[in-house]
Structures are given as C-alpha cells and as structure tokens.
C-alpha cells in the first residue's frame, strides 16, 4: 500500500458488540502500515505500531514487544505508511490545543483523515488500558468498565494516532484516537488526557484513501448488530 493511505481491519462497532475472539494476524496489518493502533484478541490490551514495530500495552502496566506477529491476531486495527506532510515543533496543553493546531495546519481537513505523531517530553499523560473480555462477545462498554488508568508525569515518549472525520463514526472513532508509549517501551496506553513539557516534534499527514477489510467466516461478526452507538463509542474512547 502507498504512503499515507489508511488501512483498517474490522469496525469499532464490531468491538462494541464484543467481536474479538477471531481476527487477522498482526503480520498482515504490518504489511499495510508502520504507524497505527488497535487491540488484541479478546480486547486484551492496547496496540501501538511505531516505526513498523507492534507493542501490546497491558492493563497490568507491562508492555510486550510482539516478536512473532504472524502468531498473534487483532480483531481491530488501523494503520498507515506514515510520511508526514508537515513537521513542526509545538507546545500542546490538551486535546483542544491539538485540534486547533491541526485545523491551523490543515484548514480543509474536516472531512479527511489525519495521521499524527508527537515525540518529546510530556508534562502529564493520563492513559487507560483494557483488561480484556471475561467471556466471548462481552461488549466493549463492559470491558472498558474494568479498564486500568495510569497517569505519567515528566515522561519522554511518542504519541501516535489518527483524527477521523465525523462520517466514519461506527466504522472507526470520529475525532482523535491516540495511543502513547514511553521512550523505554515500558509503559503506555490509550490517551485520555495529555500536556506537553514545552515544545515537542509534531508530524501530521493528510489522507484521502481509506481501505477497509471486514472479517469473513466469523460467526461473531456475522451475527453482530453493528448498531451506530455514537454515545457508547465516545464514552469508551474518551
């Protein structure tokens, strides 16, 4: 796949319905991109793909480098071959500041996808990690109710993720979807709040091509209602 094109496996609405027993090998996802996020079988932890390497961030605070991606599956992932259109240094106090910066850099991007990467020192980052399903088809709202949250201060690392347009809500997460991993690859998670310590490196690319693959021969997916639950998705994703 070419640079700055979105590849997505499955739907966020499928996760809401608990479709997470099966999936596609991480290696197939990495064939389509080197920058991305997602989850793992049974929603056990948060995925971050950074520079073509996949990491599993678990609810017990540990991080596992996925050394054999052909042997590990994901029920949902979004990736791209990241090549920033713009690279700048900026101080960002919160998610609203990030939105303002993105609109300044790409004023015509409301209905496009953006891939985002930030490298530097963060004054404060609050993250959550999902602990996984207790039984097959348990929905993401229930799983998120048991999520672990952590706050890191004065931590060096990388934030990566996407800003998706409103019209894909249900297919993906509309708005910002960001994950963090520290420089030592020892802690991270799905970002709820963040603030930089002065300027950080910010890279952003605008994307207009979106490739979607949905599960086949998957009973859970075939029987899922896939209802557009905007409120539920926003509650889970923060």
C-alpha positions in Angstrom: 0.0 0.0 0.0 1.2 3.5 -0.8 2.3 6.1 1.8 -0.4 8.0 3.7 -3.3 5.7 2.9 -5.5 4.3 5.7 -5.9 0.5 6.1 -8.4 -0.7 8.7 -9.3 -4.2 9.8 -12.9 -4.6 11.1 -15.1 -1.9 12.7 -15.2 -0.2 16.0 -18.9 -1.1 16.2 -17.9 -4.7 16.0 -15.8 -4.2 19.1 -18.7 -2.6 20.8 -20.7 -5.8 20.1 -17.9 -7.9 21.5 -16.5 -9.3 18.2 -13.0 -10.0 19.4 -12.4 -13.8 19.5 -11.0 -14.0 16.0 -9.2 -11.6 13.7 -6.3 -11.2 11.3 -2.6 -11.8 12.1 -0.6 -8.7 13.1 1.8 -9.5 10.3 -0.9 -8.8 7.8 -1.6 -5.5 9.4 2.1 -4.6 9.3 2.1 -5.4 5.6 -0.2 -2.3 5.2 1.5 0.2 7.6 4.2 1.1 10.0 2.1 3.6 12.2 -1.1 2.7 13.9 -3.2 1.4 16.7 -5.8 -1.2 17.6 -6.3 -4.0 20.1 -5.7 -7.7 20.6 -7.7 -10.9 20.9 -10.5 -10.6 23.4 -9.6 -6.9 23.7 -6.6 -7.7 25.9 -4.7 -4.5 26.0 -3.9 -1.6 23.6 -1.9 -1.8 20.4 0.6 0.7 19.2 2.5 0.3 15.9 5.5 2.5 16.0 8.1 2.6 13.2 6.8 -0.8 12.0 7.1 -2.5 15.4 4.0 -3.7 17.2 3.6 -3.4 21.0 0.9 -4.7 23.3 0.2 -2.4 26.3 -1.5 -4.5 29.0 -3.7 -3.5 31.9 -1.1 -4.6 34.5 1.2 -1.9 33.3 3.5 -4.1 31.3 4.4 -3.8 27.6 5.1 -6.7 25.3 7.0 -6.4 22.0 5.2 -8.6 19.5 8.2 -10.5 18.1 6.2 -13.1 16.2 3.4 -11.0 14.6 2.3 -13.9 12.4 1.3 -15.8 15.5 -0.8 -13.0 17.2 -4.1 -11.8 16.0 -6.0 -8.5 16.1 -9.8 -8.1 15.9 -9.4 -4.4 15.1 -6.6 -2.2 13.9 -5.9 1.0 11.9 -2.5 1.6 10.2 -0.8 3.7 7.6 2.6 4.1 6.0 3.4 7.3 7.7 5.2 10.1 5.8 4.3 13.5 7.4 3.2 16.3 5.1 4.1 18.8 7.8 6.7 18.6 10.6 6.9 21.3 13.3 7.6 22.0 16.9 4.7 23.0 19.2 3.6 23.2 22.7 0.2 21.5 23.3 -1.7 21.8 26.6 -4.6 19.5 25.9 -6.7 17.8 23.2 -8.4 21.1 22.3 -5.0 22.6 21.6 -4.2 19.7 19.3 -7.4 20.2 17.4 -6.6 23.9 17.0 -3.1 23.1 15.7 -4.5 20.5 13.2 -7.0 23.0 11.9 -4.3 25.6 11.5 -2.0 23.2 9.6 -4.8 21.7 7.5 -7.8 24.1 7.3 -9.5 22.0 4.7 -9.2 18.7 6.6 -12.6 18.4 8.3 -13.7 15.6 6.1 -10.3 13.9 5.7 -8.2 11.5 7.8 -5.1 12.8 9.5 -2.3 10.7 10.9 -0.5 12.2 13.8 2.8 11.6 15.6 4.3 13.6 18.5 7.8 12.9 20.0 9.2 14.6 23.1 8.7 15.2 26.8 5.2 15.2 28.2 4.4 17.1 31.4 1.4 14.8 32.1 -0.3 11.9 30.3 -3.3 10.0 31.5 -3.9 6.7 29.8 -6.2 3.7 30.1 -5.7 0.1 29.1 -8.3 -2.6 28.7 -8.0 -5.8 30.6 -9.9 -8.0 28.1 -13.2 -9.8 27.9 -14.4 -12.1 30.7 -16.3 -14.2 28.2 -16.8 -14.3 24.4 -18.9 -11.5 22.9 -18.7 -9.3 26.0 -19.2 -5.8 24.7 -16.6 -3.1 24.8 -18.6 -0.9 27.2 -18.4 -3.7 29.8 -14.7 -4.3 29.1 -14.0 -0.6 29.5 -15.7 -0.6 32.8 -12.8 -2.6 34.2 -10.1 -0.6 32.5 -6.9 0.4 34.3 -5.9 4.0 34.3 -2.5 5.5 34.9 -1.0 9.0 34.9 2.6 9.6 33.9 4.5 12.8 34.6 7.6 14.3 33.0 7.8 11.3 30.7 9.6 11.1 27.3 7.9 9.1 24.6 5.8 9.1 21.5 2.1 9.7 20.8 0.7 8.3 17.6 -2.8 8.0 16.2 -5.4 9.4 13.9 -8.1 12.1 13.5 -11.0 10.6 11.7 -13.9 12.5 10.1 -17.4 12.5 11.7 -18.9 10.4 8.9 -16.9 7.3 9.9 -18.2 7.1 13.4 -19.2 3.5 13.9 -16.7 2.4 11.3 -13.9 4.0 13.3 -13.7 6.5 16.1 -14.6 10.0 14.9 -12.2 12.7 16.2 -8.9 11.9 17.9 -7.8 8.4 18.7 -4.3 8.4 20.2 -2.0 5.9 22.0 1.2 6.6 23.9 4.4 4.6 24.5 7.4 5.8 26.6 10.9 6.1 25.3 12.0 2.9 27.2 9.0 1.0 25.8 7.9 0.1 29.4 4.6 1.9 29.8 1.8 3.4 27.8 -1.8 3.2 26.8 -4.8 4.8 25.2 -4.7 8.6 25.8 -7.4 10.2 27.8 -5.5 13.5 28.6 -2.1 14.9 27.8 0.0 18.0 28.1 3.5 18.6 26.6 6.5 19.9 28.5 7.3 22.7 26.2 7.7 22.0 22.5 7.5 18.5 21.0 8.1 17.3 17.5 4.8 17.1 15.7 4.3 15.3 12.3 1.0 15.2 10.5 -0.2 13.8 7.2 -3.5 14.2 5.4 -5.0 11.1 3.9 -7.8 10.8 1.3 -7.7 7.0 0.6 -9.3 4.6 3.0 -9.1 0.8 2.7 -11.5 -1.3 4.8 -11.4 -5.1 5.3 -14.0 -6.8 7.4 -13.9 -10.3 8.9 -15.0 -13.3 6.9 -16.1 -16.7 8.2 -16.5 -15.2 11.6 -19.8 -16.1 13.4 -19.4 -13.3 15.9 -19.1 -10.7 13.2 -21.9 -12.2 11.1 -24.3 -12.1 14.0 -23.3 -8.7 15.4 -25.9 -5.9 15.3 -23.3 -3.3 14.4 -25.6 -0.5 15.6 -24.2 3.0 15.3 -23.7 3.7 19.1 -22.1 7.2 19.0 -22.6 7.8 22.7 -21.2 4.4 23.7 -18.1 4.8 21.5 -17.4 8.3 22.8 -17.8 7.0 26.4 -15.3 4.2 25.8 -12.8 6.1 23.8 -12.7 9.2 26.0 
